[in-house]
Amino acid sequence: MGALTGWLDEFAWGAFLILRVFLVAAAFTLVFGVVGAAARLSGGVWARLAGVYVTVFRGTPELLVLLLFYFGGAVTLTALARLADPGAGFVDIPPFWAGALAIALIAGAYATETFRGAFLGVAPGQIEAARALGLAPWAILLFVRLPQAWRIALPSLGNHLIGLMKDTALVSVIGLNEIMFTAKMATSVTGQPFTMFAAVAVIYLAFTTALSAALAAAERRARRHLAR
Amino acid sequence: MAALSLTIMPLKGTAMRLLASLLGAALLAVAAPSASRAAETLRVGTECTYFPFNYRTDAGELAGYDVDVAREIGARIGADIAFVCQEWKGMIPALLAGKFDLIVASMSITTERQEKIDFSAPYRVSIGQFVAARDLNLTLFDADGALMPAALEGVRIGLERASTYESWLKAKAPGADVAYYDSNEAMYLDLKAGRVDAIMTNPMKAYLSFISKPDGAGFEVVGPQLEEEAYFGAGVGVGLRKGHDDLKARIDAALKAMTEDGALAEFGLRHFPFTIHPQAWKGAS
Amino acid sequence: MGFDLAIVAESLPRLAEGLALTLALIAASLAGGALIAGPATWALLRPSRWLRSPARAYVWAFRGTPALVQLFVIYYGLAQFEWLRETSAWAVLREPFWCCVLAFSLNSGAYTAEILRGAIAGVSDEQAEAARALGLSRGRIFRLVVWPQALRLALPPYGNEVVGMIKTSALASTVTLAEITGVAETIAAETFAPYEVFLSAAIIYLALAWAAERAVAAAEHRRSWPQ
């Protein structure tokens, strides 16, 4: 246990980095989820594309997605950039963004299905009334659909976000120096892998527990207008 | 049904506009084009975790034999050196993709690798050796120093992926029981735990980061130092993309000067009690 | 950025070897998880705090931490203890395969226990009451009334758990196991063509997930009451 004290600040720094990756990825997840659900509900080619997205990212191991992003993401972006400007230099995605994006795409696939069900759960009468009142489509999405779908989606969405939090442990695979990396370094110096990796586990447990409590509070708040 | 379409239809236009603006923003925000040619800044890819050749000190600075050599080359050819940390197994793909311009990461010059990239002349010798627990009493080599594949039965060997040790072992003992690791640290941990009976790695490094430490007590090198050029190459060189012969010539000239005026020897002695560069200049002169 | 199909063709046989190991890993881990979930679920449903709290702590710990961290604690962490290395258990724990099975079983057990608990709780109380009114013993009530219905409720989330295990098995590559992802990484390192090889591996996993979903759907269909 004493071996840990020398590494506390590295662990704190790594934990802070994990938190940042999670927050960025969570934001992306919500966006991917809403857009994906909208695409699936719109029908036509967009629905099929979104369907492929959901199948691929729910069925492929997270580790593999990260590895593909690591090796292929920058190459793809560079190729795209070169289409626009042949003299363009190497377009690099910093590992922070590559990792956050990769895990957000995975959680976003689950969120797409959740939001799809939630949007379908919004009473059509609400939409009719909104259109009758002359609201523009974007206003309807923002002020009528989302607030109500949000309440339906929240429990499942909460589970996806907890999964997202745990997936952040994998971004060490693509070279982000966060707590897994710190634990490996500490292990090679102190020779105590159990202590170090158990410390990582405790940090994650603290994060997921706090996240669950926050989600429970959000659920209660979203239902506050409903009779108890 | 009509109600459902009322729910769905208006989503289409909004969703599409959202998607388009998001894609545009994402592409702009994420693309960080880095300067490629023009200003003489050479980006150098290195592992950053390969003590004592390239590693971070406690202060967070990059140090090591490879780091010293790279900086000196830059000084001599008049280029600024910027280091990019890269995991070992992705080193060549990253160079090919343009993430950096040079590899100075203790990468051995092998024919396999030369199919994909060019190398400068060697700046360090390339050798491999087995490391195992003393009380295992492993005898893997016969009196002439040749490997006895039969001796490897029931012995599990730990190797790093994409290493020259892997090529050597696969050629000499294709049926060997091998466990692949992505990092040296993990390999030493498992060697200590007895999950692998022996590992094959660079003996200089094994000595400094494992055998000479308290954790490594009871372990020793087994068998002779192996330096077959076919597998380990002529040595360790600077990697660069094909088609940059002028840059290669400049680097070779710098390395030749560094060999002759003792700079390479000095760098080697900073970390080892012996020099580690090829004594006779092995480049095209 | 060319796409080299030849590399894909060459790597398929080796990936197939990895597939065999992946399937073994998944099967063993799911079995282990089911074995652990039995007593865990039982303990979760007891009124006694002494039984319920440890079970809840187990579920909380293993659902609240990443599988990768659990794997590292067991694979690297347990090896730290000299006394453990002296016991006969070490012959098993020394092997990466069994370490992975242990870690993944503990992980799966926590999720499965929670799924079963929810399913059993989801069977309406009236069923049990009616059965008691008919004079059935507690054991029979559970076996003949509650369990079959709970099983049906548990199938969809358990199907997710099976797919989850397929994906989790890829983590075994980080501790030297040569399952699909491990083989893919080795081939990628040899050929310098990571894109093609990892894509092939991803397709194999997708095929596995699809097969698993079909199997669960078929099981659900067979268990459903005629509507």
mmCIF file with all atom_site columns, C-alpha atoms in Angstrom, chain B residues 77-169:
data_model
loop_
_atom_site.group_PDB
_atom_site.id
_atom_site.type_symbol
_atom_site.label_atom_id
_atom_site.label_alt_id
_atom_site.label_comp_id
_atom_site.label_asym_id
_atom_site.label_entity_id
_atom_site.label_seq_id
_atom_site.pdbx_PDB_ins_code
_atom_site.Cartn_x
_atom_site.Cartn_y
_atom_site.Cartn_z
_atom_site.occupancy
_atom_site.B_iso_or_equiv
_atom_site.pdbx_formal_charge
_atom_site.auth_seq_id
_atom_site.auth_comp_id
_atom_site.auth_asym_id
_atom_site.auth_atom_id
_atom_site.pdbx_PDB_model_num
ATOM 1  C CA . ILE B 1 77  ? 22.323 18.568  -40.917 1.00 0.00 ? 77  ILE B CA 1
ATOM 2  C CA . GLY B 1 78  ? 20.766 21.842  -39.854 1.00 0.00 ? 78  GLY B CA 1
ATOM 3  C CA . ALA B 1 79  ? 17.241 20.709  -39.008 1.00 0.00 ? 79  ALA B CA 1
ATOM 4  C CA . ASP B 1 80  ? 15.085 21.154  -35.933 1.00 0.00 ? 80  ASP B CA 1
ATOM 5  C CA . ILE B 1 81  ? 14.052 17.880  -34.339 1.00 0.00 ? 81  ILE B CA 1
ATOM 6  C CA . ALA B 1 82  ? 10.569 17.384  -32.904 1.00 0.00 ? 82  ALA B CA 1
ATOM 7  C CA . PHE B 1 83  ? 9.823  14.056  -31.225 1.00 0.00 ? 83  PHE B CA 1
ATOM 8  C CA . VAL B 1 84  ? 6.549  12.165  -31.607 1.00 0.00 ? 84  VAL B CA 1
ATOM 9  C CA . CYS B 1 85  ? 5.844  9.283   -29.230 1.00 0.00 ? 85  CYS B CA 1
ATOM 10 C CA . GLN B 1 86  ? 4.520  6.178   -30.924 1.00 0.00 ? 86  GLN B CA 1
ATOM 11 C CA . GLU B 1 87  ? 3.746  2.679   -29.780 1.00 0.00 ? 87  GLU B CA 1
ATOM 12 C CA . TRP B 1 88  ? 6.260  0.219   -31.202 1.00 0.00 ? 88  TRP B CA 1
ATOM 13 C CA . LYS B 1 89  ? 3.972  -2.010  -33.225 1.00 0.00 ? 89  LYS B CA 1
ATOM 14 C CA . GLY B 1 90  ? 2.509  0.973   -35.083 1.00 0.00 ? 90  GLY B CA 1
ATOM 15 C CA . MET B 1 91  ? 5.873  2.582   -35.805 1.00 0.00 ? 91  MET B CA 1
ATOM 16 C CA . ILE B 1 92  ? 6.240  1.708   -39.491 1.00 0.00 ? 92  ILE B CA 1
ATOM 17 C CA . PRO B 1 93  ? 2.574  2.233   -40.411 1.00 0.00 ? 93  PRO B CA 1
ATOM 18 C CA . ALA B 1 94  ? 2.750  5.647   -38.767 1.00 0.00 ? 94  ALA B CA 1
ATOM 19 C CA . LEU B 1 95  ? 5.881  6.574   -40.735 1.00 0.00 ? 95  LEU B CA 1
ATOM 20 C CA . LEU B 1 96  ? 4.257  5.424   -43.964 1.00 0.00 ? 96  LEU B CA 1
ATOM 21 C CA . ALA B 1 97  ? 1.140  7.425   -43.164 1.00 0.00 ? 97  ALA B CA 1
ATOM 22 C CA . GLY B 1 98  ? 3.244  10.533  -42.684 1.00 0.00 ? 98  GLY B CA 1
ATOM 23 C CA . LYS B 1 99  ? 2.797  10.981  -38.959 1.00 0.00 ? 99  LYS B CA 1
ATOM 24 C CA . PHE B 1 100 ? 6.519  11.663  -38.699 1.00 0.00 ? 100 PHE B CA 1
ATOM 25 C CA . ASP B 1 101 ? 9.514  11.785  -41.047 1.00 0.00 ? 101 ASP B CA 1
ATOM 26 C CA . LEU B 1 102 ? 12.129 9.659   -39.311 1.00 0.00 ? 102 LEU B CA 1
ATOM 27 C CA . ILE B 1 103 ? 12.189 6.698   -36.984 1.00 0.00 ? 103 ILE B CA 1
ATOM 28 C CA . VAL B 1 104 ? 14.956 6.825   -34.400 1.00 0.00 ? 104 VAL B CA 1
ATOM 29 C CA . ALA B 1 105 ? 13.787 4.136   -32.023 1.00 0.00 ? 105 ALA B CA 1
ATOM 30 C CA . SER B 1 106 ? 16.368 1.375   -31.941 1.00 0.00 ? 106 SER B CA 1
ATOM 31 C CA . MET B 1 107 ? 14.787 -0.181  -35.007 1.00 0.00 ? 107 MET B CA 1
ATOM 32 C CA . SER B 1 108 ? 16.912 -2.940  -36.523 1.00 0.00 ? 108 SER B CA 1
ATOM 33 C CA . ILE B 1 109 ? 17.632 -2.876  -40.252 1.00 0.00 ? 109 ILE B CA 1
ATOM 34 C CA . THR B 1 110 ? 16.059 -6.039  -41.666 1.00 0.00 ? 110 THR B CA 1
ATOM 35 C CA . THR B 1 111 ? 15.200 -7.126  -45.213 1.00 0.00 ? 111 THR B CA 1
ATOM 36 C CA . GLU B 1 112 ? 11.529 -7.386  -44.277 1.00 0.00 ? 112 GLU B CA 1
ATOM 37 C CA . ARG B 1 113 ? 11.459 -3.808  -43.069 1.00 0.00 ? 113 ARG B CA 1
ATOM 38 C CA . GLN B 1 114 ? 13.543 -2.640  -46.016 1.00 0.00 ? 114 GLN B CA 1
ATOM 39 C CA . GLU B 1 115 ? 10.750 -3.695  -48.317 1.00 0.00 ? 115 GLU B CA 1
ATOM 40 C CA . LYS B 1 116 ? 8.640  -0.942  -46.839 1.00 0.00 ? 116 LYS B CA 1
ATOM 41 C CA . ILE B 1 117 ? 11.050 1.737   -45.712 1.00 0.00 ? 117 ILE B CA 1
ATOM 42 C CA . ASP B 1 118 ? 14.630 2.908   -46.157 1.00 0.00 ? 118 ASP B CA 1
ATOM 43 C CA . PHE B 1 119 ? 17.279 2.894   -43.463 1.00 0.00 ? 119 PHE B CA 1
ATOM 44 C CA . SER B 1 120 ? 20.347 4.964   -42.832 1.00 0.00 ? 120 SER B CA 1
ATOM 45 C CA . ALA B 1 121 ? 23.599 3.256   -42.018 1.00 0.00 ? 121 ALA B CA 1
ATOM 46 C CA . PRO B 1 122 ? 23.549 1.606   -38.582 1.00 0.00 ? 122 PRO B CA 1
ATOM 47 C CA . TYR B 1 123 ? 24.262 3.664   -35.494 1.00 0.00 ? 123 TYR B CA 1
ATOM 48 C CA . ARG B 1 124 ? 24.086 0.824   -32.980 1.00 0.00 ? 124 ARG B CA 1
ATOM 49 C CA . VAL B 1 125 ? 24.689 -2.902  -33.048 1.00 0.00 ? 125 VAL B CA 1
ATOM 50 C CA . SER B 1 126 ? 21.719 -5.201  -32.983 1.00 0.00 ? 126 SER B CA 1
ATOM 51 C CA . ILE B 1 127 ? 21.883 -8.258  -30.820 1.00 0.00 ? 127 ILE B CA 1
ATOM 52 C CA . GLY B 1 128 ? 19.501 -10.586 -29.087 1.00 0.00 ? 128 GLY B CA 1
ATOM 53 C CA . GLN B 1 129 ? 19.830 -12.981 -26.215 1.00 0.00 ? 129 GLN B CA 1
ATOM 54 C CA . PHE B 1 130 ? 17.657 -15.219 -24.068 1.00 0.00 ? 130 PHE B CA 1
ATOM 55 C CA . VAL B 1 131 ? 16.990 -14.348 -20.451 1.00 0.00 ? 131 VAL B CA 1
ATOM 56 C CA . ALA B 1 132 ? 15.760 -16.983 -18.006 1.00 0.00 ? 132 ALA B CA 1
ATOM 57 C CA . ALA B 1 133 ? 15.761 -17.897 -14.325 1.00 0.00 ? 133 ALA B CA 1
ATOM 58 C CA . ARG B 1 134 ? 19.069 -19.226 -13.095 1.00 0.00 ? 134 ARG B CA 1
ATOM 59 C CA . ASP B 1 135 ? 17.595 -22.274 -11.433 1.00 0.00 ? 135 ASP B CA 1
ATOM 60 C CA . LEU B 1 136 ? 15.863 -23.420 -14.604 1.00 0.00 ? 136 LEU B CA 1
ATOM 61 C CA . ASN B 1 137 ? 19.302 -24.411 -15.927 1.00 0.00 ? 137 ASN B CA 1
ATOM 62 C CA . LEU B 1 138 ? 18.218 -23.993 -19.493 1.00 0.00 ? 138 LEU B CA 1
ATOM 63 C CA . THR B 1 139 ? 20.656 -25.170 -22.106 1.00 0.00 ? 139 THR B CA 1
ATOM 64 C CA . LEU B 1 140 ? 19.318 -24.062 -25.431 1.00 0.00 ? 140 LEU B CA 1
ATOM 65 C CA . PHE B 1 141 ? 22.481 -23.960 -27.490 1.00 0.00 ? 141 PHE B CA 1
ATOM 66 C CA . ASP B 1 142 ? 24.949 -26.634 -28.431 1.00 0.00 ? 142 ASP B CA 1
ATOM 67 C CA . ALA B 1 143 ? 28.734 -26.321 -28.219 1.00 0.00 ? 143 ALA B CA 1
ATOM 68 C CA . ASP B 1 144 ? 28.913 -24.533 -31.568 1.00 0.00 ? 144 ASP B CA 1
ATOM 69 C CA . GLY B 1 145 ? 26.449 -21.907 -30.485 1.00 0.00 ? 145 GLY B CA 1
ATOM 70 C CA . ALA B 1 146 ? 23.605 -23.190 -32.627 1.00 0.00 ? 146 ALA B CA 1
ATOM 71 C CA . LEU B 1 147 ? 20.092 -23.362 -31.248 1.00 0.00 ? 147 LEU B CA 1
ATOM 72 C CA . MET B 1 148 ? 18.800 -26.829 -30.395 1.00 0.00 ? 148 MET B CA 1
ATOM 73 C CA . PRO B 1 149 ? 15.083 -26.692 -31.233 1.00 0.00 ? 149 PRO B CA 1
ATOM 74 C CA . ALA B 1 150 ? 14.510 -29.868 -29.220 1.00 0.00 ? 150 ALA B CA 1
ATOM 75 C CA . ALA B 1 151 ? 15.616 -28.034 -26.094 1.00 0.00 ? 151 ALA B CA 1
ATOM 76 C CA . LEU B 1 152 ? 12.670 -25.703 -26.512 1.00 0.00 ? 152 LEU B CA 1
ATOM 77 C CA . GLU B 1 153 ? 10.070 -28.409 -25.922 1.00 0.00 ? 153 GLU B CA 1
ATOM 78 C CA . GLY B 1 154 ? 7.934  -27.522 -22.945 1.00 0.00 ? 154 GLY B CA 1
ATOM 79 C CA . VAL B 1 155 ? 9.569  -24.130 -22.728 1.00 0.00 ? 155 VAL B CA 1
ATOM 80 C CA . ARG B 1 156 ? 7.423  -21.070 -23.197 1.00 0.00 ? 156 ARG B CA 1
ATOM 81 C CA . ILE B 1 157 ? 9.177  -18.058 -24.674 1.00 0.00 ? 157 ILE B CA 1
ATOM 82 C CA . GLY B 1 158 ? 8.045  -14.471 -24.305 1.00 0.00 ? 158 GLY B CA 1
ATOM 83 C CA . LEU B 1 159 ? 8.656  -12.104 -27.217 1.00 0.00 ? 159 LEU B CA 1
ATOM 84 C CA . GLU B 1 160 ? 7.663  -8.642  -28.236 1.00 0.00 ? 160 GLU B CA 1
ATOM 85 C CA . ARG B 1 161 ? 5.385  -8.397  -31.260 1.00 0.00 ? 161 ARG B CA 1
ATOM 86 C CA . ALA B 1 162 ? 6.966  -7.159  -34.481 1.00 0.00 ? 162 ALA B CA 1
ATOM 87 C CA . SER B 1 163 ? 10.482 -7.625  -33.098 1.00 0.00 ? 163 SER B CA 1
ATOM 88 C CA . THR B 1 164 ? 13.560 -9.083  -34.736 1.00 0.00 ? 164 THR B CA 1
ATOM 89 C CA . TYR B 1 165 ? 13.639 -11.675 -31.956 1.00 0.00 ? 165 TYR B CA 1
ATOM 90 C CA . GLU B 1 166 ? 10.298 -12.914 -33.244 1.00 0.00 ? 166 GLU B CA 1
ATOM 91 C CA . SER B 1 167 ? 11.692 -13.348 -36.778 1.00 0.00 ? 167 SER B CA 1
ATOM 92 C CA . TRP B 1 168 ? 14.771 -15.117 -35.488 1.00 0.00 ? 168 TRP B CA 1
ATOM 93 C CA . LEU B 1 169 ? 12.853 -17.558 -33.329 1.00 0.00 ? 169 LEU B CA 1
#
